[in-house]
Amino acid sequence: MTDPTPHHDGAATAGARPAEVEIRDLTVVYRTEHGDLPAVSHASLDLRAGEITGLVGESGSGKSTLALSLLNAVPAPGRITTGSVEVAGVGDVTRLTGRRLRRTRGSALGYVFQASQNSLNPLKTVGKQLLDLGRSHEVEDLRGLVRRAGDLCERMGLDADRVLDSYQHELSGGMRQRIGIVLALVLNAEVLVLDEPTTALDMISQAAVLDIVRSVHRENGLATLVVTHDMGVVSEIADRLAVMYGGRIVEHGPAGELLRRPSHPYTRALIGATARIVGDPGLARALPGQPPDLTTLARRGCVFRDRCPLAMPVCEESDPALSEWTPGRFRACHAEPAPADRAAAVPAPRTQDDPIGGRP
Amino acid sequence: MKGFLLRLAAKLAAGLTMVFTVATFTFFLVHALPGNPGDAAYEGYVLGGMPPELARAKVAVVYGFTSHEPLVDQYLGYLGQLLHGNLGVSISYSGVPVTDVIRAAVPWTVLPVLSGLLLSFLVGCTAGVVAAVRRNSRSGGLLSLSGSLMAGVPSFVLALLLAFLFHTLWNVLPYGDTSDVTIAPGFTAEYLGSVATHAVLPVATYALLGYGSWLLTMKSSVASVLGDDFILAAELRGIAPATRMRYIGRNAVLPLFTTLALSVGHMFAGSVLIEDVFDYPGLGNLLLKSIGNRDYPLMGGAFLLITVTIVVANILAELLYSVIDPRVRR
């Protein structure tokens, strides 16, 4: 992070490794009776091989829409209006259509659904659906595919023979989640997108699934994106963190630093709203106000200004751009970063009063 | 498997109870009807120009066996005979056992009803899938509209319309009876062809009657499956469109099998009107005639057969359901 080579629009981070996925200036709008409403606005983000990127935000912040646009799968009436998603070895996914798009989904790009969602056909065994997947991608060696799926199952602590012979209703939430990962990776995807991987799982299964995500990520050298509203999840596994609010990426940087010294007022509020196991639960502060939805979203100026403690006149006028305020860290805010944030290279000690540490 | 056998046993028990109830009801209901076979025949003879004394004498000879036992004893006797598979002797077909009369009529109802039902199910469900997938386009809208229209047409109106168009007006299809009377029954191409053409109108009526409701039911079922997570998941895994359509179709058609079983009974009941319109000598026609003739044993037998058909269709649906839905199977 010491060599901040500027990217073409200055939004992406710098790094030694080329990005596996480069999202640039991505805008997704939903066509409604109130006109075209942006769910994602001018988002730019890189996913690198070997890195887990956490994408956090409240419901309706646009994080799932962003994740789906990685596969060019924004559900109607939404559509991608500007920007690109360059995937290494594939090209710009937003330009793909028809058969090429279909073949990219599931092979280069693996998508894992929430465990509570039923991502399997209830009338077919997992094994048969695996074969459907293989045939759809014209895999010649179906035996090899089954073997590979079996290996992945065993690595995730699943009894491969039993699981492949099971129907969805015979599997627990944690098992379904693991099978989702197997199906996403069995065709050697290099990019793995997990949508709320731990939501609706009990604590033990959550920990197990995160362990598995971490280990398959490492073993396969994946570029992984974890979409979640759970700060605990990202603090546990993410290397980098992007925070979304009102369809914008408002802050972005290395996970550890960003969690210790959040800079954007929204990120601070989000972290401040998380109750901790140690310490006084009363310290958790709810963020006043409501998150915007597509109809209440500010059309002009900063989307967060109505709930922002630092709001200034300029916030009414112009939408702050995501810019690098200190090497490797990006924020979209008109307020000056607190000097303490800039200075603190060493983690500040956590105290009872300040559970995040290093707050101004 | 054990759970399945248990459910099957429960279904069988429920079915037998239903058969018994219907047998009892029809027995008493039929006897509560005004008039009796003797009076009906007497009126018939008199209207036919026979002097009253002669008519009375003839009725005494022909219907002399009419029971004068108390109703309860007659009922118990009826049940006892029923257990032996004996439905009694027809009154209007004097002397012929009811089972024989029914056996002759059954194929002419079962085959047209089942083929019409199957046809409407296949066509209606396929059209329903298309209507659901293309629900935002003109072709999908037109399909749905055709379903709504067809679902609203009463059976006898449709039957009369078809008879009028294809027989009276254009005279392309035969009407009445199961085959041309000039052709000797047998396993010949000529006879079978005649049977087939005679069956076209009733079968088409059954098929068109079911089409609308199958289309609409399937459409709403597909629309709900389309919103299921696993369909999006399959899309995001790059599953081929044809495979996705199979996923959708199989999941959507599942709840329709229960309705299919129920509609077998519906169709059999509906055959009464339709066979009457086409003068087609099936079970429905037989039932109508037996009511006109106050032929109690035949009436009871026909009612009973329709009940048994419904019960058997329900059990078959249960079996079928457990074959295609793994959540029921294991």
XYZ file of C-alpha atoms in Angstrom:
690
model
C 0.000 0.000 0.000
C 3.036 2.294 -0.120
C 2.917 2.859 -3.838
C -0.362 4.516 -4.658
C -0.304 4.301 -8.430
C -3.330 6.296 -9.516
C -5.941 4.390 -11.464
C -7.678 5.939 -14.407
C -10.496 7.446 -12.433
C -8.699 7.568 -9.149
C -11.277 5.454 -7.388
C -9.599 2.093 -7.220
C -6.940 1.091 -4.814
C -3.379 0.531 -5.772
C -1.704 -2.784 -5.316
C 1.011 -5.060 -6.560
C -1.324 -7.707 -7.947
C -3.544 -7.006 -10.933
C -7.202 -6.993 -10.015
C -9.222 -10.086 -10.850
C -12.340 -7.943 -11.102
C -12.361 -4.223 -11.838
C -15.672 -2.489 -11.271
C -15.577 0.983 -12.764
C -18.135 3.745 -12.449
C -20.960 1.238 -12.258
C -24.488 2.633 -12.169
C -27.573 0.453 -11.911
C -30.999 2.043 -12.157
C -34.442 0.659 -11.526
C -37.132 1.872 -13.838
C -40.165 2.861 -11.788
C -43.171 5.073 -12.186
C -41.163 7.831 -10.493
C -38.561 7.591 -13.246
C -35.202 5.883 -13.282
C -33.937 5.504 -9.727
C -30.320 4.586 -9.111
C -29.725 1.568 -6.857
C -25.980 1.768 -7.414
C -24.312 5.049 -8.370
C -20.891 5.311 -9.971
C -19.396 2.531 -7.886
C -15.786 1.531 -8.453
C -14.125 -1.358 -6.698
C -11.358 -3.883 -7.322
C -11.385 -7.505 -6.254
C -7.929 -9.071 -6.162
C -6.937 -12.685 -6.196
C -6.089 -13.817 -2.693
C -8.137 -11.091 -1.072
C -11.499 -11.242 0.635
C -13.398 -8.037 0.142
C -16.265 -7.326 2.490
C -19.148 -5.247 1.155
C -21.218 -3.900 4.035
C -24.263 -1.729 4.265
C -27.841 -1.686 5.467
C -30.707 -3.343 3.598
C -31.443 -1.301 0.512
C -27.953 0.187 0.334
C -27.439 -1.447 -3.053
C -24.890 -4.024 -1.967
C -26.796 -7.034 -3.338
C -27.512 -5.181 -6.579
C -23.795 -4.462 -6.902
C -22.989 -8.118 -6.238
C -25.501 -9.266 -8.854
C -24.120 -6.859 -11.444
C -20.813 -8.708 -11.153
C -22.647 -11.482 -12.998
C -24.628 -9.038 -15.108
C -27.699 -10.460 -13.389
C -29.495 -7.393 -12.110
C -33.148 -8.414 -11.955
C -35.650 -6.505 -14.103
C -36.720 -3.687 -14.013
C -33.141 -2.871 -13.013
C -30.423 -2.386 -15.572
C -26.810 -1.339 -15.740
C -26.640 2.096 -17.355
C -23.006 3.103 -17.070
C -19.704 1.564 -16.144
C -17.998 -1.724 -16.623
C -17.104 -4.894 -14.759
C -13.868 -6.226 -16.178
C -13.172 -9.795 -15.142
C -9.724 -11.197 -15.863
C -9.858 -13.669 -18.729
C -13.502 -12.839 -19.512
C -13.689 -9.156 -20.343
C -16.421 -6.701 -19.545
C -19.259 -8.746 -18.095
C -21.769 -5.946 -18.609
C -21.281 -6.311 -22.369
C -21.854 -10.066 -22.405
C -25.178 -11.446 -23.556
C -26.852 -14.741 -24.305
C -24.800 -17.892 -24.291
C -21.468 -16.282 -23.466
C -22.968 -14.582 -20.427
C -24.597 -17.803 -19.301
C -21.365 -19.769 -19.677
C -19.470 -17.158 -17.682
C -21.911 -17.425 -14.809
C -21.078 -20.465 -12.776
C -17.708 -21.076 -14.406
C -15.549 -17.957 -14.062
C -17.875 -16.354 -11.536
C -19.279 -18.348 -8.647
C -22.241 -16.971 -6.736
C -23.345 -18.374 -3.387
C -26.816 -17.688 -2.087
C -27.884 -17.004 1.447
C -28.357 -20.233 3.385
C -31.958 -19.379 4.180
C -32.696 -19.137 0.478
C -33.472 -22.378 -1.208
C -30.904 -22.352 -3.943
C -31.454 -25.987 -4.930
C -34.231 -27.566 -6.976
C -36.309 -29.371 -4.327
C -37.184 -32.203 -6.716
C -33.674 -33.280 -7.664
C -30.778 -34.702 -5.708
C -27.695 -32.550 -5.299
C -25.782 -34.986 -7.503
C -28.262 -34.699 -10.372
C -28.124 -30.912 -10.140
C -24.358 -31.136 -10.236
C -24.665 -33.096 -13.483
C -27.109 -30.493 -14.838
C -24.473 -27.886 -14.048
C -21.800 -29.908 -15.832
C -23.951 -30.493 -18.919
C -24.978 -26.834 -19.050
C -21.309 -25.895 -19.187
C -20.518 -28.728 -21.591
C -18.138 -30.468 -19.240
C -16.928 -33.582 -21.040
C -15.616 -35.454 -18.044
C -18.693 -35.672 -15.825
C -17.060 -38.330 -13.654
C -14.194 -35.940 -13.047
C -16.696 -33.239 -12.142
C -18.369 -35.487 -9.599
C -14.971 -36.437 -8.203
C -13.986 -32.806 -7.878
C -17.282 -31.957 -6.191
C -16.697 -34.892 -3.843
C -13.237 -33.548 -2.982
C -14.657 -30.105 -2.261
C -17.376 -31.680 -0.104
C -14.851 -33.652 1.903
C -12.707 -30.561 2.385
C -15.714 -28.798 3.834
C -16.429 -31.652 6.180
C -19.349 -33.091 4.229
C -19.905 -36.773 3.527
C -19.740 -36.514 -0.256
C -21.647 -39.689 -1.141
C -24.438 -38.905 1.243
C -24.738 -35.265 0.248
C -24.753 -35.913 -3.498
C -27.536 -38.430 -2.982
C -29.634 -36.031 -0.882
C -32.478 -33.699 -1.640
C -32.479 -30.164 -0.365
C -35.019 -30.857 2.368
C -32.716 -33.481 3.834
C -29.911 -30.989 4.459
C -29.362 -28.450 7.233
C -28.814 -24.752 6.583
C -25.073 -25.043 7.112
C -24.869 -28.026 4.759
C -26.864 -26.201 2.063
C -24.523 -23.255 2.374
C -21.513 -25.525 1.887
C -23.129 -27.178 -1.124
C -23.749 -23.712 -2.520
C -20.021 -23.091 -2.247
C -19.217 -26.472 -3.835
C -21.483 -25.713 -6.808
C -19.965 -22.237 -7.143
C -16.418 -23.564 -7.173
C -16.680 -26.932 -8.890
C -16.099 -25.399 -12.320
C -12.946 -23.663 -11.077
C -14.339 -20.187 -10.604
C -11.725 -17.604 -9.784
C -14.173 -15.087 -8.431
C -16.470 -16.071 -5.583
C -19.392 -13.890 -4.528
C -21.136 -14.769 -1.266
C -24.423 -13.037 -0.516
C -25.029 -12.900 3.228
C -23.195 -16.195 3.782
C -24.016 -16.457 7.477
C -27.464 -14.896 7.737
C -30.019 -17.307 9.173
C -27.356 -19.698 10.446
C -26.806 -20.420 14.119
C -23.564 -19.173 15.689
C -21.720 -22.488 15.415
C -22.638 -22.939 11.742
C -21.695 -19.308 11.100
C -18.225 -19.872 12.462
C -17.877 -23.109 10.485
C -19.016 -21.496 7.235
C -16.629 -18.562 7.709
C -13.781 -21.000 8.365
C -14.637 -22.814 5.165
C -14.890 -19.615 3.154
C -11.500 -18.601 4.447
C -9.859 -21.913 3.657
C -11.330 -22.443 0.158
C -10.496 -18.839 -0.581
C -6.882 -19.409 0.401
C -6.493 -22.835 -1.194
C -7.895 -21.707 -4.530
C -6.381 -18.227 -4.525
C -9.797 -16.720 -5.177
C -10.939 -13.165 -5.425
C -13.792 -13.255 -2.942
C -16.556 -10.753 -2.300
C -18.615 -11.182 0.856
C -21.808 -9.150 0.931
C -23.180 -8.724 4.422
C -24.792 -6.364 6.873
C -22.970 -8.080 9.717
C -19.894 -6.162 10.896
C -18.847 -9.231 12.884
C -18.549 -11.290 9.722
C -16.399 -8.791 7.865
C -14.182 -8.121 10.843
C -13.589 -11.864 10.998
C -12.704 -12.653 7.404
C -12.349 -9.574 5.215
C -8.980 -8.245 4.058
C -10.541 -5.181 2.503
C -13.784 -3.468 3.222
C -16.172 -1.370 1.174
C -19.056 0.393 2.895
C -22.166 1.207 0.897
C -24.855 3.751 1.646
C -27.663 4.856 -0.637
C -26.146 3.105 -3.640
C -22.714 4.655 -3.191
C -19.482 3.269 -1.886
C -18.810 5.787 0.843
C -15.666 4.299 2.330
C -13.204 1.687 1.275
C -9.858 0.425 2.509
C -7.984 -2.330 4.355
C -10.406 -4.019 6.731
C -8.383 -3.833 9.937
C -7.593 -0.151 9.631
C -11.026 0.779 8.454
C -12.660 -0.972 11.398
C -10.240 0.514 13.901
C -10.355 4.027 12.496
C -13.450 4.500 10.407
C -13.336 7.841 8.674
C -16.684 8.349 6.971
C -19.350 9.437 9.463
C -21.632 6.646 8.213
C -19.008 3.961 8.808
C -18.474 5.321 12.289
C -22.170 5.229 12.980
C -22.397 1.693 11.589
C -19.574 0.468 13.807
C -20.902 2.460 16.729
C -24.268 0.744 16.338
C -22.743 -2.721 16.752
C -23.150 -4.123 20.244
C -20.137 -5.934 21.637
C -19.867 -9.070 23.672
C -17.394 -7.432 26.047
C -18.332 -4.156 27.648
C -21.529 -2.259 28.115
C -24.174 -3.109 25.496
C -25.595 0.343 26.165
C -22.608 1.717 24.303
C -24.140 0.606 21.039
C -25.675 3.691 19.459
C -28.446 3.379 16.969
C -28.056 5.629 13.973
C -30.908 8.162 14.007
C -33.193 8.379 11.008
C -34.075 5.918 8.291
C -31.872 4.579 5.518
C -33.015 5.982 2.182
C -34.887 3.850 -0.278
C -34.956 4.461 -3.984
C -37.777 7.001 -3.742
C -36.449 9.003 -0.784
C -32.850 9.008 -1.975
C -31.385 12.507 -2.373
C -31.098 13.315 -6.045
C -28.550 16.020 -5.377
C -25.738 16.369 -2.882
C -24.510 13.768 -0.390
C -26.904 10.863 0.178
C -26.005 10.668 3.866
C -26.365 14.330 4.782
C -29.788 14.042 6.465
C -28.434 11.656 9.061
C -24.916 13.041 9.206
C -23.622 14.787 12.328
C -21.029 16.617 10.236
C -23.389 17.887 7.508
C -22.346 21.233 6.026
C -23.927 23.519 3.435
C -21.752 22.060 0.692
C -23.295 18.610 1.317
C -26.608 19.948 -0.005
C -24.991 20.989 -3.227
C -22.551 18.399 -4.374
C -22.118 14.675 -4.083
C -18.680 13.988 -2.586
C -16.480 11.835 -4.811
C -14.712 8.768 -3.493
C -11.091 9.852 -3.134
C -7.946 8.575 -1.523
C -7.385 10.657 1.602
C -4.496 8.644 2.928
C -2.563 5.925 1.104
C -4.769 2.919 0.482
C -7.888 4.451 2.029
C -10.821 6.041 0.247
C -13.804 8.010 1.447
C -16.577 10.055 -0.049
C -17.107 12.936 2.369
C -16.800 16.714 2.282
C -15.746 16.936 5.920
C -12.015 17.030 6.582
C -10.697 13.743 7.911
C -9.934 14.111 11.609
C -6.208 14.685 12.156
C -6.156 11.764 14.555
C -7.287 9.482 11.732
C -4.566 10.651 9.433
C -1.855 10.420 12.052
C -2.729 7.124 13.613
C -0.542 4.572 11.957
C -0.361 2.580 15.155
C -3.619 1.105 16.419
C -4.903 3.084 19.338
C -5.599 1.049 22.465
C -9.213 0.113 22.925
C -10.833 1.345 26.073
C -14.109 0.699 27.727
C -15.338 4.141 26.710
C -14.157 3.860 23.162
C -14.563 0.276 22.013
C -13.479 1.038 18.473
C -10.306 2.864 19.538
C -8.686 5.902 18.061
C -11.832 7.947 17.616
C -11.335 11.688 17.525
C -41.730 -45.898 3.051
C -43.604 -46.732 6.231
C -45.147 -43.294 6.303
C -46.204 -43.756 2.730
C -47.925 -47.107 3.384
C -49.658 -45.561 6.364
C -50.959 -42.702 4.223
C -52.061 -45.140 1.549
C -53.930 -47.225 4.140
C -55.613 -44.099 5.460
C -56.624 -43.130 1.932
C -58.046 -46.597 1.317
C -60.015 -46.505 4.551
C -61.353 -43.057 3.725
C -62.248 -44.254 0.239
C -64.151 -47.293 1.494
C -66.044 -45.109 3.960
C -66.950 -42.803 1.115
C -68.138 -45.679 -1.075
C -70.269 -47.000 1.777
C -71.745 -43.567 2.476
C -72.593 -42.972 -1.145
C -74.143 -46.450 -1.476
C -76.333 -45.726 1.555
C -77.307 -42.255 0.458
C -78.195 -43.228 -3.083
C -80.221 -46.158 -1.850
C -82.437 -44.020 0.366
C -82.416 -41.011 -1.930
C -83.520 -43.054 -4.891
C -86.340 -44.575 -2.877
C -87.425 -41.158 -1.688
C -87.943 -40.049 -5.295
C -91.609 -39.719 -6.240
C -92.945 -42.503 -8.414
C -91.784 -46.075 -8.825
C -90.801 -48.236 -11.798
C -94.286 -49.704 -12.043
C -96.005 -46.315 -12.192
C -93.470 -45.042 -14.689
C -93.996 -48.043 -16.939
C -97.761 -47.857 -16.574
C -97.751 -44.209 -17.673
C -95.518 -45.143 -20.545
C -97.867 -47.911 -21.723
C -100.946 -45.710 -21.407
C -99.301 -42.885 -23.283
C -98.342 -45.472 -25.872
C -102.049 -46.044 -26.482
C -102.541 -49.181 -24.369
C -105.859 -49.472 -22.548
C -105.437 -48.858 -18.779
C -106.522 -52.386 -17.737
C -104.117 -54.010 -20.137
C -101.340 -51.693 -19.041
C -101.997 -52.521 -15.393
C -101.930 -56.207 -16.175
C -98.702 -55.901 -18.090
C -97.054 -53.944 -15.274
C -98.139 -56.642 -12.842
C -96.451 -59.259 -15.003
C -93.257 -57.351 -15.811
C -92.728 -55.652 -12.437
C -94.332 -58.290 -10.291
C -91.051 -58.860 -8.474
C -91.055 -55.308 -7.053
C -90.289 -55.756 -3.377
C -92.796 -54.900 -0.708
C -90.399 -55.506 2.154
C -89.682 -52.672 4.632
C -87.049 -50.258 3.291
C -84.494 -51.141 5.997
C -84.647 -54.835 5.068
C -84.270 -53.946 1.405
C -81.239 -51.804 2.329
C -79.582 -54.573 4.315
C -80.221 -56.989 1.494
C -78.730 -54.505 -0.954
C -75.578 -54.112 1.160
C -75.218 -57.866 1.484
C -75.453 -58.318 -2.264
C -73.044 -55.401 -2.763
C -70.374 -57.158 -0.706
C -70.590 -60.029 -3.173
C -70.207 -57.626 -6.085
C -73.829 -58.105 -7.005
C -75.631 -54.906 -7.927
C -78.939 -56.538 -8.616
C -80.932 -56.889 -11.795
C -81.833 -53.973 -14.018
C -85.495 -53.112 -14.266
C -85.500 -51.247 -17.568
C -83.243 -53.821 -19.252
C -85.495 -56.479 -17.870
C -83.586 -59.321 -16.355
C -80.066 -58.213 -17.234
C -77.708 -57.909 -14.227
C -76.782 -54.282 -13.495
C -73.070 -55.157 -13.593
C -73.442 -56.317 -17.208
C -75.359 -53.205 -18.259
C -72.739 -50.977 -16.633
C -69.834 -52.986 -17.999
C -71.106 -52.386 -21.509
C -71.366 -48.629 -20.936
C -68.176 -48.009 -18.930
C -65.596 -48.011 -21.760
C -67.593 -45.402 -23.675
C -67.272 -43.030 -20.759
C -63.868 -43.915 -19.375
C -61.949 -43.692 -22.635
C -63.350 -40.349 -23.873
C -63.190 -38.778 -20.409
C -59.633 -39.876 -19.733
C -58.301 -38.983 -23.168
C -60.099 -35.627 -23.076
C -58.763 -34.943 -19.598
C -55.218 -35.923 -20.513
C -55.352 -33.834 -23.649
C -56.621 -30.762 -21.817
C -54.061 -31.264 -19.052
C -51.141 -31.492 -21.480
C -52.252 -28.660 -23.728
C -53.494 -26.463 -20.864
C -50.328 -26.895 -18.783
C -48.023 -26.253 -21.729
C -49.992 -23.158 -22.651
C -49.924 -22.137 -18.979
C -46.119 -22.294 -18.891
C -45.910 -20.169 -22.040
C -48.503 -17.717 -20.705
C -46.550 -17.350 -17.454
C -43.144 -16.963 -19.063
C -44.470 -14.462 -21.588
C -46.929 -12.797 -19.249
C -45.689 -9.342 -20.210
C -46.059 -9.860 -23.949
C -49.016 -9.852 -26.294
C -48.913 -13.588 -27.026
C -48.924 -14.384 -23.312
C -51.840 -12.041 -22.773
C -53.823 -13.641 -25.569
C -53.172 -17.109 -24.172
C -54.372 -16.051 -20.728
C -57.429 -14.495 -22.290
C -58.229 -17.720 -24.131
C -57.942 -19.551 -20.815
C -60.297 -17.159 -19.035
C -62.845 -17.418 -21.835
C -62.760 -21.204 -22.026
C -62.927 -21.583 -18.244
C -66.196 -19.660 -18.245
C -68.116 -21.650 -20.864
C -70.729 -24.071 -19.426
C -70.255 -27.666 -20.565
C -73.606 -28.117 -22.325
C -73.229 -24.845 -24.226
C -69.863 -25.971 -25.506
C -71.187 -29.426 -26.387
C -74.184 -28.004 -28.237
C -72.000 -25.508 -30.052
C -69.583 -28.191 -31.216
C -72.412 -30.487 -32.258
C -74.037 -27.673 -34.185
C -70.836 -26.524 -35.910
C -69.222 -29.819 -36.780
C -72.289 -31.958 -37.402
C -75.259 -29.823 -38.322
C -73.539 -26.963 -40.083
C -70.471 -28.458 -41.709
C -71.269 -32.134 -41.292
C -67.643 -33.184 -40.974
C -68.079 -35.291 -37.855
C -70.620 -37.987 -36.989
C -73.019 -37.585 -34.123
C -74.729 -40.089 -31.828
C -73.788 -43.631 -30.895
C -70.238 -44.958 -30.646
C -69.793 -46.085 -34.235
C -71.595 -46.334 -37.537
C -74.383 -48.924 -37.096
C -73.706 -50.333 -40.575
C -70.206 -51.404 -39.603
C -69.876 -54.651 -37.740
C -67.934 -54.320 -34.447
C -64.574 -56.031 -34.537
C -60.897 -55.422 -34.607
C -60.992 -53.918 -38.073
C -59.586 -50.618 -39.270
C -62.999 -49.613 -40.532
C -64.698 -50.169 -37.177
C -61.913 -48.559 -35.134
C -61.870 -45.571 -37.473
C -65.597 -45.175 -37.061
C -65.251 -45.373 -33.278
C -62.500 -42.764 -33.370
C -64.464 -40.284 -35.474
C -67.548 -40.767 -33.314
C -65.439 -40.065 -30.222
C -63.965 -36.837 -31.573
C -66.801 -34.537 -30.505
C -67.158 -35.795 -26.904
C -63.377 -35.941 -26.421
C -62.950 -32.427 -27.841
C -65.644 -31.185 -25.489
C -63.949 -32.699 -22.443
C -60.579 -31.348 -23.587
C -61.829 -27.825 -24.241
C -63.733 -27.785 -20.962
C -60.592 -28.467 -18.939
C -58.208 -26.364 -21.006
C -59.039 -22.977 -19.492
C -58.717 -23.915 -15.855
C -55.502 -25.904 -16.462
C -54.003 -22.966 -18.264
C -54.906 -20.498 -15.534
C -53.854 -22.769 -12.668
C -50.573 -23.672 -14.343
C -49.879 -20.056 -15.152
C -50.199 -18.962 -11.553
C -48.194 -21.957 -10.366
C -45.379 -21.219 -12.820
C -45.450 -17.540 -11.896
C -44.900 -18.459 -8.264
C -42.100 -20.931 -9.091
C -40.428 -18.289 -11.268
C -40.063 -16.184 -8.150
C -38.403 -19.021 -6.214
C -34.791 -18.605 -5.248
C -33.595 -21.786 -6.881
C -34.613 -20.564 -10.321
C -32.472 -17.444 -9.919
C -29.749 -19.640 -8.424
C -29.853 -21.916 -11.474
C -29.603 -18.880 -13.709
C -26.614 -17.545 -11.790
C -24.943 -20.945 -12.061
C -25.287 -20.763 -15.821
C -27.724 -23.672 -16.078
C -28.936 -24.086 -19.667
C -32.344 -22.523 -20.456
C -33.911 -25.866 -21.410
C -32.856 -27.372 -18.086
C -34.205 -24.346 -16.239
C -37.533 -24.751 -18.038
C -37.638 -28.368 -16.871
C -36.959 -27.262 -13.292
C -39.795 -24.746 -13.557
C -42.226 -27.115 -15.251
C -41.747 -29.983 -12.858
C -42.016 -27.827 -9.763
C -45.027 -25.949 -11.066
C -47.002 -28.969 -12.243
C -46.681 -30.748 -8.905
C -49.546 -29.055 -7.060
C -51.770 -29.600 -10.109
C -51.847 -33.364 -9.699
C -54.229 -33.115 -6.767
C -56.544 -31.023 -8.906
C -56.159 -33.513 -11.736
C -57.406 -36.332 -9.526
C -60.350 -34.298 -8.362
C -61.223 -33.303 -11.894
C -61.482 -36.968 -12.942
C -64.544 -37.144 -10.724
C -65.777 -33.831 -12.055
C -65.477 -35.004 -15.634
C -67.320 -38.256 -14.942
C -70.133 -36.292 -13.386
C -70.022 -33.887 -16.331
C -70.332 -36.796 -18.751
C -74.026 -36.998 -17.834
C -74.760 -33.770 -19.688
C -72.270 -34.189 -22.483
C -73.218 -37.746 -23.388
C -76.829 -36.660 -23.402
C -76.060 -33.867 -25.873
C -74.119 -36.203 -28.161
C -76.432 -39.141 -27.534
C -73.327 -41.130 -26.724
C -74.155 -44.386 -24.894
C -71.764 -44.095 -21.965
C -72.266 -44.239 -18.248
C -73.702 -40.721 -18.009
C -76.308 -41.465 -20.610
C -77.142 -44.713 -18.825
C -77.558 -42.860 -15.549
C -79.973 -40.352 -17.070
C -82.042 -43.119 -18.643
C -82.097 -45.118 -15.449
C -83.456 -42.105 -13.580
C -86.148 -41.625 -16.222
C -87.120 -45.277 -15.931
C -86.910 -45.366 -12.123
C -84.443 -48.213 -12.552
C -83.265 -48.183 -8.911
C -80.621 -50.906 -9.140
C -79.074 -49.406 -12.257
C -79.107 -45.917 -10.740
C -77.433 -47.148 -7.570
C -74.846 -49.030 -9.581
C -74.008 -46.033 -11.763
C -73.705 -43.691 -8.778
C -71.546 -46.213 -7.005
C -69.263 -46.610 -9.985
C -68.732 -42.850 -10.273
C -67.885 -42.743 -6.571
C -65.425 -45.613 -6.865
C -63.798 -43.892 -9.817
C -63.259 -40.718 -7.812
C -61.838 -42.641 -4.876
C -59.487 -44.645 -7.096
C -58.386 -41.491 -8.919
C -57.547 -39.883 -5.587
C -55.459 -42.838 -4.511
C -53.683 -42.888 -7.862
C -52.930 -39.188 -7.494
C -51.422 -39.886 -4.087
C -49.245 -42.634 -5.565
C -48.206 -40.428 -8.463
C -47.448 -37.562 -6.128
C -45.106 -39.667 -4.075
C -43.297 -40.794 -7.212
C -42.604 -37.266 -8.391
C -42.147 -35.389 -5.108
C -39.154 -36.588 -3.100
C -40.363 -34.642 -0.074
C -43.320 -37.002 0.149
C -41.314 -40.076 -0.852
C -38.640 -39.929 1.811
